[in-house]
């Protein structure tokens, strides 16, 4: 099963299994992955899973969403990609 590993300044915070067709990332409590930091928008990004093909979409966030250091609107995810959301990094495994 694919997963995301959340880190802040290199320190492990939490691991998330990607077991839903879609999940959201953001600062608000109604997100599947909640990151309580001012650099993260309320609803920052969404990850979609279609038959084990994962994509990430920026939800018009203030600071943008980055995959492997490149700002994206939507991007396919591959194992070992790293996603920057605000000042946090999510590693796709």
PDB file of N, CA and C in Angstrom:
ATOM      1  N   UNK A   1       0.839  -1.182   0.000  1.00  0.00           N
ATOM      2  CA  UNK A   1       0.000   0.000   0.000  1.00  0.00           C
ATOM      3  C   UNK A   1       0.884   1.246   0.000  1.00  0.00           C
ATOM      4  N   UNK A   2       0.517   2.199  -0.818  1.00  0.00           N
ATOM      5  CA  UNK A   2       1.263   3.460  -0.866  1.00  0.00           C
ATOM      6  C   UNK A   2       0.995   4.273   0.389  1.00  0.00           C
ATOM      7  N   UNK A   3       1.955   5.129   0.730  1.00  0.00           N
ATOM      8  CA  UNK A   3       1.813   5.949   1.930  1.00  0.00           C
ATOM      9  C   UNK A   3       2.569   7.252   1.774  1.00  0.00           C
ATOM     10  N   UNK A   4       2.254   8.188   2.663  1.00  0.00           N
ATOM     11  CA  UNK A   4       2.968   9.455   2.771  1.00  0.00           C
ATOM     12  C   UNK A   4       3.605   9.523   4.146  1.00  0.00           C
ATOM     13  N   UNK A   5       4.834  10.006   4.185  1.00  0.00           N
ATOM     14  CA  UNK A   5       5.537  10.210   5.448  1.00  0.00           C
ATOM     15  C   UNK A   5       5.738  11.706   5.613  1.00  0.00           C
ATOM     16  N   UNK A   6       5.156  12.272   6.663  1.00  0.00           N
ATOM     17  CA  UNK A   6       5.208  13.710   6.924  1.00  0.00           C
ATOM     18  C   UNK A   6       6.384  14.034   7.835  1.00  0.00           C
ATOM     19  N   UNK A   7       7.198  15.003   7.388  1.00  0.00           N
ATOM     20  CA  UNK A   7       8.321  15.478   8.197  1.00  0.00           C
ATOM     21  C   UNK A   7       8.318  17.002   8.227  1.00  0.00           C
ATOM     22  N   UNK A   8       8.851  17.544   9.317  1.00  0.00           N
ATOM     23  CA  UNK A   8       9.043  18.985   9.462  1.00  0.00           C
ATOM     24  C   UNK A   8      10.471  19.197   9.931  1.00  0.00           C
ATOM     25  N   UNK A   9      11.240  19.932   9.143  1.00  0.00           N
ATOM     26  CA  UNK A   9      12.656  20.192   9.423  1.00  0.00           C
ATOM     27  C   UNK A   9      13.409  18.893   9.688  1.00  0.00           C
ATOM     28  N   UNK A  10      13.102  17.866   8.871  1.00  0.00           N
ATOM     29  CA  UNK A  10      13.790  16.587   8.956  1.00  0.00           C
ATOM     30  C   UNK A  10      13.310  15.655  10.049  1.00  0.00           C
ATOM     31  N   UNK A  11      12.355  16.097  10.861  1.00  0.00           N
ATOM     32  CA  UNK A  11      11.863  15.287  11.979  1.00  0.00           C
ATOM     33  C   UNK A  11      10.551  14.603  11.576  1.00  0.00           C
ATOM     34  N   UNK A  12      10.495  13.281  11.746  1.00  0.00           N
ATOM     35  CA  UNK A  12       9.296  12.504  11.448  1.00  0.00           C
ATOM     36  C   UNK A  12       8.132  12.983  12.313  1.00  0.00           C
ATOM     37  N   UNK A  13       6.965  13.182  11.661  1.00  0.00           N
ATOM     38  CA  UNK A  13       5.758  13.572  12.395  1.00  0.00           C
ATOM     39  C   UNK A  13       4.722  12.448  12.365  1.00  0.00           C
ATOM     40  N   UNK A  14       4.389  11.972  11.150  1.00  0.00           N
ATOM     41  CA  UNK A  14       3.333  10.965  11.045  1.00  0.00           C
ATOM     42  C   UNK A  14       3.407  10.274   9.695  1.00  0.00           C
ATOM     43  N   UNK A  15       2.870   9.051   9.650  1.00  0.00           N
ATOM     44  CA  UNK A  15       2.766   8.283   8.413  1.00  0.00           C
ATOM     45  C   UNK A  15       1.289   8.099   8.080  1.00  0.00           C
ATOM     46  N   UNK A  16       0.937   8.262   6.805  1.00  0.00           N
ATOM     47  CA  UNK A  16      -0.449   8.148   6.356  1.00  0.00           C
ATOM     48  C   UNK A  16      -0.543   7.098   5.259  1.00  0.00           C
ATOM     49  N   UNK A  17      -1.440   6.112   5.422  1.00  0.00           N
ATOM     50  CA  UNK A  17      -1.717   5.151   4.363  1.00  0.00           C
ATOM     51  C   UNK A  17      -2.649   5.801   3.348  1.00  0.00           C
ATOM     52  N   UNK A  18      -2.367   5.581   2.079  1.00  0.00           N
ATOM     53  CA  UNK A  18      -3.202   6.146   1.012  1.00  0.00           C
ATOM     54  C   UNK A  18      -4.209   5.081   0.589  1.00  0.00           C
ATOM     55  N   UNK A  19      -5.238   4.902   1.410  1.00  0.00           N
ATOM     56  CA  UNK A  19      -6.203   3.827   1.209  1.00  0.00           C
ATOM     57  C   UNK A  19      -7.585   4.329   0.786  1.00  0.00           C
ATOM     58  N   UNK A  20      -7.665   5.586   0.356  1.00  0.00           N
ATOM     59  CA  UNK A  20      -8.921   6.174  -0.098  1.00  0.00           C
ATOM     60  C   UNK A  20      -8.745   6.635  -1.549  1.00  0.00           C
ATOM     61  N   UNK A  21      -9.843   6.753  -2.298  1.00  0.00           N
ATOM     62  CA  UNK A  21      -9.730   7.233  -3.681  1.00  0.00           C
ATOM     63  C   UNK A  21      -9.232   8.674  -3.777  1.00  0.00           C
ATOM     64  N   UNK A  22      -9.491   9.461  -2.733  1.00  0.00           N
ATOM     65  CA  UNK A  22      -9.085  10.866  -2.739  1.00  0.00           C
ATOM     66  C   UNK A  22      -8.896  11.316  -1.296  1.00  0.00           C
ATOM     67  N   UNK A  23      -7.898  12.169  -1.073  1.00  0.00           N
ATOM     68  CA  UNK A  23      -7.729  12.760   0.253  1.00  0.00           C
ATOM     69  C   UNK A  23      -7.200  14.170   0.113  1.00  0.00           C
ATOM     70  N   UNK A  24      -7.532  14.997   1.098  1.00  0.00           N
ATOM     71  CA  UNK A  24      -7.111  16.395   1.063  1.00  0.00           C
ATOM     72  C   UNK A  24      -6.067  16.661   2.141  1.00  0.00           C
ATOM     73  N   UNK A  25      -5.250  17.674   1.845  1.00  0.00           N
ATOM     74  CA  UNK A  25      -4.189  18.110   2.748  1.00  0.00           C
ATOM     75  C   UNK A  25      -4.402  19.596   2.998  1.00  0.00           C
ATOM     76  N   UNK A  26      -4.349  20.012   4.252  1.00  0.00           N
ATOM     77  CA  UNK A  26      -4.489  21.431   4.550  1.00  0.00           C
ATOM     78  C   UNK A  26      -4.470  21.700   6.042  1.00  0.00           C
ATOM     79  N   UNK A  27      -4.649  22.956   6.388  1.00  0.00           N
ATOM     80  CA  UNK A  27      -4.586  23.402   7.780  1.00  0.00           C
ATOM     81  C   UNK A  27      -5.900  23.154   8.535  1.00  0.00           C
ATOM     82  N   UNK A  28      -7.034  23.164   7.841  1.00  0.00           N
ATOM     83  CA  UNK A  28      -8.336  23.003   8.509  1.00  0.00           C
ATOM     84  C   UNK A  28      -8.553  21.558   8.964  1.00  0.00           C
ATOM     85  N   UNK A  29      -9.332  21.420  10.034  1.00  0.00           N
ATOM     86  CA  UNK A  29      -9.573  20.116  10.648  1.00  0.00           C
ATOM     87  C   UNK A  29     -10.313  19.124   9.755  1.00  0.00           C
ATOM     88  N   UNK A  30     -11.018  19.601   8.723  1.00  0.00           N
ATOM     89  CA  UNK A  30     -11.793  18.684   7.889  1.00  0.00           C
ATOM     90  C   UNK A  30     -10.965  18.003   6.802  1.00  0.00           C
ATOM     91  N   UNK A  31      -9.651  18.226   6.770  1.00  0.00           N
ATOM     92  CA  UNK A  31      -8.775  17.554   5.814  1.00  0.00           C
ATOM     93  C   UNK A  31      -8.404  16.164   6.316  1.00  0.00           C
ATOM     94  N   UNK A  32      -8.089  15.266   5.371  1.00  0.00           N
ATOM     95  CA  UNK A  32      -7.617  13.933   5.743  1.00  0.00           C
ATOM     96  C   UNK A  32      -6.236  14.012   6.387  1.00  0.00           C
ATOM     97  N   UNK A  33      -5.397  14.899   5.864  1.00  0.00           N
ATOM     98  CA  UNK A  33      -4.080  15.162   6.445  1.00  0.00           C
ATOM     99  C   UNK A  33      -4.077  16.615   6.879  1.00  0.00           C
ATOM    100  N   UNK A  34      -4.110  16.831   8.180  1.00  0.00           N
ATOM    101  CA  UNK A  34      -4.177  18.182   8.736  1.00  0.00           C
ATOM    102  C   UNK A  34      -2.781  18.603   9.196  1.00  0.00           C
ATOM    103  N   UNK A  35      -2.294  19.715   8.635  1.00  0.00           N
ATOM    104  CA  UNK A  35      -0.989  20.272   9.003  1.00  0.00           C
ATOM    105  C   UNK A  35      -1.246  21.658   9.582  1.00  0.00           C
ATOM    106  N   UNK A  36      -1.147  21.766  10.886  1.00  0.00           N
ATOM    107  CA  UNK A  36      -1.481  23.005  11.587  1.00  0.00           C
ATOM    108  C   UNK A  36      -0.285  23.954  11.586  1.00  0.00           C
ATOM    109  N   UNK A  37      -0.113  24.643  10.461  1.00  0.00           N
ATOM    110  CA  UNK A  37       0.988  25.611  10.325  1.00  0.00           C
ATOM    111  C   UNK A  37       0.511  26.726   9.403  1.00  0.00           C
ATOM    112  N   UNK A  38       0.859  27.961   9.718  1.00  0.00           N
ATOM    113  CA  UNK A  38       0.374  29.113   8.943  1.00  0.00           C
ATOM    114  C   UNK A  38       0.855  29.113   7.489  1.00  0.00           C
ATOM    115  N   UNK A  39       1.907  28.379   7.160  1.00  0.00           N
ATOM    116  CA  UNK A  39       2.385  28.319   5.776  1.00  0.00           C
ATOM    117  C   UNK A  39       1.528  27.392   4.915  1.00  0.00           C
ATOM    118  N   UNK A  40       0.595  26.677   5.541  1.00  0.00           N
ATOM    119  CA  UNK A  40      -0.278  25.727   4.852  1.00  0.00           C
ATOM    120  C   UNK A  40      -1.665  26.347   4.723  1.00  0.00           C
ATOM    121  N   UNK A  41      -2.223  26.318   3.509  1.00  0.00           N
ATOM    122  CA  UNK A  41      -3.570  26.858   3.290  1.00  0.00           C
ATOM    123  C   UNK A  41      -4.615  25.952   3.933  1.00  0.00           C
ATOM    124  N   UNK A  42      -5.807  26.502   4.150  1.00  0.00           N
ATOM    125  CA  UNK A  42      -6.900  25.745   4.753  1.00  0.00           C
ATOM    126  C   UNK A  42      -7.176  24.447   4.020  1.00  0.00           C
ATOM    127  N   UNK A  43      -7.305  24.519   2.710  1.00  0.00           N
ATOM    128  CA  UNK A  43      -7.422  23.353   1.829  1.00  0.00           C
ATOM    129  C   UNK A  43      -6.333  23.524   0.776  1.00  0.00           C
ATOM    130  N   UNK A  44      -5.205  22.904   0.990  1.00  0.00           N
ATOM    131  CA  UNK A  44      -3.982  23.181   0.230  1.00  0.00           C
ATOM    132  C   UNK A  44      -3.860  22.326  -1.036  1.00  0.00           C
ATOM    133  N   UNK A  45      -4.058  21.011  -0.889  1.00  0.00           N
ATOM    134  CA  UNK A  45      -3.856  20.103  -2.027  1.00  0.00           C
ATOM    135  C   UNK A  45      -4.732  18.868  -1.865  1.00  0.00           C
ATOM    136  N   UNK A  46      -4.879  18.133  -2.985  1.00  0.00           N
ATOM    137  CA  UNK A  46      -5.651  16.891  -2.980  1.00  0.00           C
ATOM    138  C   UNK A  46      -4.835  15.809  -3.685  1.00  0.00           C
ATOM    139  N   UNK A  47      -4.861  14.614  -3.133  1.00  0.00           N
ATOM    140  CA  UNK A  47      -4.233  13.462  -3.782  1.00  0.00           C
ATOM    141  C   UNK A  47      -5.339  12.518  -4.219  1.00  0.00           C
ATOM    142  N   UNK A  48      -5.304  12.128  -5.496  1.00  0.00           N
ATOM    143  CA  UNK A  48      -6.284  11.201  -6.057  1.00  0.00           C
ATOM    144  C   UNK A  48      -5.593   9.892  -6.410  1.00  0.00           C
ATOM    145  N   UNK A  49      -6.312   8.789  -6.187  1.00  0.00           N
ATOM    146  CA  UNK A  49      -5.810   7.455  -6.483  1.00  0.00           C
ATOM    147  C   UNK A  49      -6.786   6.781  -7.438  1.00  0.00           C
ATOM    148  N   UNK A  50      -6.326   6.526  -8.656  1.00  0.00           N
ATOM    149  CA  UNK A  50      -7.127   5.786  -9.631  1.00  0.00           C
ATOM    150  C   UNK A  50      -6.335   4.552 -10.023  1.00  0.00           C
ATOM    151  N   UNK A  51      -6.770   3.399  -9.497  1.00  0.00           N
ATOM    152  CA  UNK A  51      -6.129   2.115  -9.793  1.00  0.00           C
ATOM    153  C   UNK A  51      -4.630   2.162  -9.514  1.00  0.00           C
ATOM    154  N   UNK A  52      -4.271   2.661  -8.352  1.00  0.00           N
ATOM    155  CA  UNK A  52      -2.877   2.771  -7.890  1.00  0.00           C
ATOM    156  C   UNK A  52      -2.020   3.721  -8.727  1.00  0.00           C
ATOM    157  N   UNK A  53      -2.646   4.635  -9.438  1.00  0.00           N
ATOM    158  CA  UNK A  53      -1.944   5.748 -10.095  1.00  0.00           C
ATOM    159  C   UNK A  53      -2.323   7.005  -9.309  1.00  0.00           C
ATOM    160  N   UNK A  54      -1.334   7.605  -8.669  1.00  0.00           N
ATOM    161  CA  UNK A  54      -1.583   8.733  -7.772  1.00  0.00           C
ATOM    162  C   UNK A  54      -1.228  10.055  -8.439  1.00  0.00           C
ATOM    163  N   UNK A  55      -2.099  11.044  -8.245  1.00  0.00           N
ATOM    164  CA  UNK A  55      -1.821  12.406  -8.701  1.00  0.00           C
ATOM    165  C   UNK A  55      -2.065  13.360  -7.540  1.00  0.00           C
ATOM    166  N   UNK A  56      -1.340  14.472  -7.564  1.00  0.00           N
ATOM    167  CA  UNK A  56      -1.552  15.531  -6.578  1.00  0.00           C
ATOM    168  C   UNK A  56      -1.957  16.791  -7.320  1.00  0.00           C
ATOM    169  N   UNK A  57      -2.921  17.513  -6.770  1.00  0.00           N
ATOM    170  CA  UNK A  57      -3.428  18.749  -7.361  1.00  0.00           C
ATOM    171  C   UNK A  57      -3.385  19.851  -6.315  1.00  0.00           C
ATOM    172  N   UNK A  58      -2.812  20.986  -6.673  1.00  0.00           N
ATOM    173  CA  UNK A  58      -2.830  22.157  -5.800  1.00  0.00           C
ATOM    174  C   UNK A  58      -4.234  22.756  -5.833  1.00  0.00           C
ATOM    175  N   UNK A  59      -4.762  23.119  -4.687  1.00  0.00           N
ATOM    176  CA  UNK A  59      -6.120  23.677  -4.589  1.00  0.00           C
ATOM    177  C   UNK A  59      -6.072  25.197  -4.443  1.00  0.00           C
ATOM    178  N   UNK A  60      -5.332  25.837  -5.347  1.00  0.00           N
ATOM    179  CA  UNK A  60      -5.175  27.293  -5.330  1.00  0.00           C
ATOM    180  C   UNK A  60      -4.640  27.788  -3.988  1.00  0.00           C
ATOM    181  N   UNK A  61      -3.657  27.071  -3.463  1.00  0.00           N
ATOM    182  CA  UNK A  61      -3.061  27.434  -2.177  1.00  0.00           C
ATOM    183  C   UNK A  61      -2.282  28.735  -2.296  1.00  0.00           C
ATOM    184  N   UNK A  62      -2.088  29.397  -1.177  1.00  0.00           N
ATOM    185  CA  UNK A  62      -1.355  30.663  -1.144  1.00  0.00           C
ATOM    186  C   UNK A  62       0.117  30.477  -1.487  1.00  0.00           C
ATOM    187  N   UNK A  63       0.751  29.460  -0.909  1.00  0.00           N
ATOM    188  CA  UNK A  63       2.196  29.271  -1.079  1.00  0.00           C
ATOM    189  C   UNK A  63       2.574  28.219  -2.109  1.00  0.00           C
ATOM    190  N   UNK A  64       1.595  27.578  -2.733  1.00  0.00           N
ATOM    191  CA  UNK A  64       1.879  26.604  -3.774  1.00  0.00           C
ATOM    192  C   UNK A  64       2.188  25.220  -3.232  1.00  0.00           C
ATOM    193  N   UNK A  65       2.158  24.262  -4.160  1.00  0.00           N
ATOM    194  CA  UNK A  65       2.499  22.870  -3.884  1.00  0.00           C
ATOM    195  C   UNK A  65       3.649  22.510  -4.803  1.00  0.00           C
ATOM    196  N   UNK A  66       4.647  21.821  -4.261  1.00  0.00           N
ATOM    197  CA  UNK A  66       5.858  21.504  -5.011  1.00  0.00           C
ATOM    198  C   UNK A  66       6.112  19.998  -4.965  1.00  0.00           C
ATOM    199  N   UNK A  67       6.475  19.430  -6.110  1.00  0.00           N
ATOM    200  CA  UNK A  67       6.887  18.028  -6.178  1.00  0.00           C
ATOM    201  C   UNK A  67       8.329  18.006  -6.648  1.00  0.00           C
ATOM    202  N   UNK A  68       9.198  17.444  -5.823  1.00  0.00           N
ATOM    203  CA  UNK A  68      10.638  17.389  -6.110  1.00  0.00           C
ATOM    204  C   UNK A  68      11.201  18.774  -6.427  1.00  0.00           C
ATOM    205  N   UNK A  69      10.695  19.787  -5.715  1.00  0.00           N
ATOM    206  CA  UNK A  69      11.198  21.148  -5.849  1.00  0.00           C
ATOM    207  C   UNK A  69      10.570  21.975  -6.953  1.00  0.00           C
ATOM    208  N   UNK A  70       9.672  21.386  -7.765  1.00  0.00           N
ATOM    209  CA  UNK A  70       9.019  22.117  -8.859  1.00  0.00           C
ATOM    210  C   UNK A  70       7.579  22.436  -8.482  1.00  0.00           C
ATOM    211  N   UNK A  71       7.197  23.702  -8.677  1.00  0.00           N
ATOM    212  CA  UNK A  71       5.819  24.108  -8.399  1.00  0.00           C
ATOM    213  C   UNK A  71       4.897  23.435  -9.406  1.00  0.00           C
ATOM    214  N   UNK A  72       3.781  22.897  -8.911  1.00  0.00           N
ATOM    215  CA  UNK A  72       2.866  22.159  -9.788  1.00  0.00           C
ATOM    216  C   UNK A  72       1.438  22.686  -9.643  1.00  0.00           C
ATOM    217  N   UNK A  73       0.640  22.436 -10.672  1.00  0.00           N
ATOM    218  CA  UNK A  73      -0.810  22.581 -10.579  1.00  0.00           C
ATOM    219  C   UNK A  73      -1.375  21.183 -10.328  1.00  0.00           C
ATOM    220  N   UNK A  74      -0.943  20.229 -11.157  1.00  0.00           N
ATOM    221  CA  UNK A  74      -1.253  18.806 -11.002  1.00  0.00           C
ATOM    222  C   UNK A  74      -0.028  18.025 -11.436  1.00  0.00           C
ATOM    223  N   UNK A  75       0.259  16.930 -10.744  1.00  0.00           N
ATOM    224  CA  UNK A  75       1.416  16.108 -11.106  1.00  0.00           C
ATOM    225  C   UNK A  75       1.157  14.659 -10.718  1.00  0.00           C
ATOM    226  N   UNK A  76       1.687  13.737 -11.534  1.00  0.00           N
ATOM    227  CA  UNK A  76       1.674  12.315 -11.183  1.00  0.00           C
ATOM    228  C   UNK A  76       2.735  12.085 -10.113  1.00  0.00           C
ATOM    229  N   UNK A  77       2.465  11.163  -9.201  1.00  0.00           N
ATOM    230  CA  UNK A  77       3.419  10.845  -8.141  1.00  0.00           C
ATOM    231  C   UNK A  77       4.057   9.488  -8.395  1.00  0.00           C
ATOM    232  N   UNK A  78       5.366   9.425  -8.178  1.00  0.00           N
ATOM    233  CA  UNK A  78       6.134   8.196  -8.307  1.00  0.00           C
ATOM    234  C   UNK A  78       6.785   7.897  -6.962  1.00  0.00           C
ATOM    235  N   UNK A  79       7.084   6.614  -6.696  1.00  0.00           N
ATOM    236  CA  UNK A  79       7.758   6.287  -5.434  1.00  0.00           C
ATOM    237  C   UNK A  79       9.005   7.141  -5.230  1.00  0.00           C
ATOM    238  N   UNK A  80       9.187   7.588  -4.008  1.00  0.00           N
ATOM    239  CA  UNK A  80      10.311   8.427  -3.562  1.00  0.00           C
ATOM    240  C   UNK A  80      10.193   9.893  -3.952  1.00  0.00           C
ATOM    241  N   UNK A  81       9.077  10.312  -4.567  1.00  0.00           N
ATOM    242  CA  UNK A  81       8.848  11.741  -4.784  1.00  0.00           C
ATOM    243  C   UNK A  81       8.675  12.416  -3.428  1.00  0.00           C
ATOM    244  N   UNK A  82       9.032  13.699  -3.365  1.00  0.00           N
ATOM    245  CA  UNK A  82       8.806  14.473  -2.142  1.00  0.00           C
ATOM    246  C   UNK A  82       7.970  15.692  -2.486  1.00  0.00           C
ATOM    247  N   UNK A  83       6.991  15.932  -1.626  1.00  0.00           N
ATOM    248  CA  UNK A  83       5.993  16.983  -1.819  1.00  0.00           C
ATOM    249  C   UNK A  83       6.207  18.032  -0.738  1.00  0.00           C
ATOM    250  N   UNK A  84       6.353  19.285  -1.165  1.00  0.00           N
ATOM    251  CA  UNK A  84       6.495  20.368  -0.200  1.00  0.00           C
ATOM    252  C   UNK A  84       5.162  21.094  -0.078  1.00  0.00           C
ATOM    253  N   UNK A  85       4.649  21.134   1.149  1.00  0.00           N
ATOM    254  CA  UNK A  85       3.406  21.825   1.495  1.00  0.00           C
ATOM    255  C   UNK A  85       3.781  22.809   2.592  1.00  0.00           C
ATOM    256  N   UNK A  86       3.811  24.089   2.267  1.00  0.00           N
ATOM    257  CA  UNK A  86       4.272  25.067   3.252  1.00  0.00           C
ATOM    258  C   UNK A  86       5.715  24.766   3.618  1.00  0.00           C
ATOM    259  N   UNK A  87       5.982  24.566   4.900  1.00  0.00           N
ATOM    260  CA  UNK A  87       7.336  24.258   5.365  1.00  0.00           C
ATOM    261  C   UNK A  87       7.504  22.779   5.696  1.00  0.00           C
ATOM    262  N   UNK A  88       6.519  21.971   5.315  1.00  0.00           N
ATOM    263  CA  UNK A  88       6.534  20.538   5.598  1.00  0.00           C
ATOM    264  C   UNK A  88       6.836  19.754   4.324  1.00  0.00           C
ATOM    265  N   UNK A  89       7.391  18.561   4.506  1.00  0.00           N
ATOM    266  CA  UNK A  89       7.666  17.675   3.376  1.00  0.00           C
ATOM    267  C   UNK A  89       6.946  16.354   3.606  1.00  0.00           C
ATOM    268  N   UNK A  90       6.265  15.901   2.555  1.00  0.00           N
ATOM    269  CA  UNK A  90       5.621  14.593   2.541  1.00  0.00           C
ATOM    270  C   UNK A  90       6.376  13.723   1.546  1.00  0.00           C
ATOM    271  N   UNK A  91       6.834  12.564   1.996  1.00  0.00           N
ATOM    272  CA  UNK A  91       7.541  11.626   1.126  1.00  0.00           C
ATOM    273  C   UNK A  91       6.555  10.566   0.664  1.00  0.00           C
ATOM    274  N   UNK A  92       6.462  10.379  -0.667  1.00  0.00           N
ATOM    275  CA  UNK A  92       5.548   9.402  -1.252  1.00  0.00           C
ATOM    276  C   UNK A  92       6.283   8.076  -1.374  1.00  0.00           C
ATOM    277  N   UNK A  93       5.750   7.057  -0.736  1.00  0.00           N
ATOM    278  CA  UNK A  93       6.373   5.717  -0.738  1.00  0.00           C
ATOM    279  C   UNK A  93       5.392   4.682  -1.244  1.00  0.00           C
TER     280      UNK A  93
END
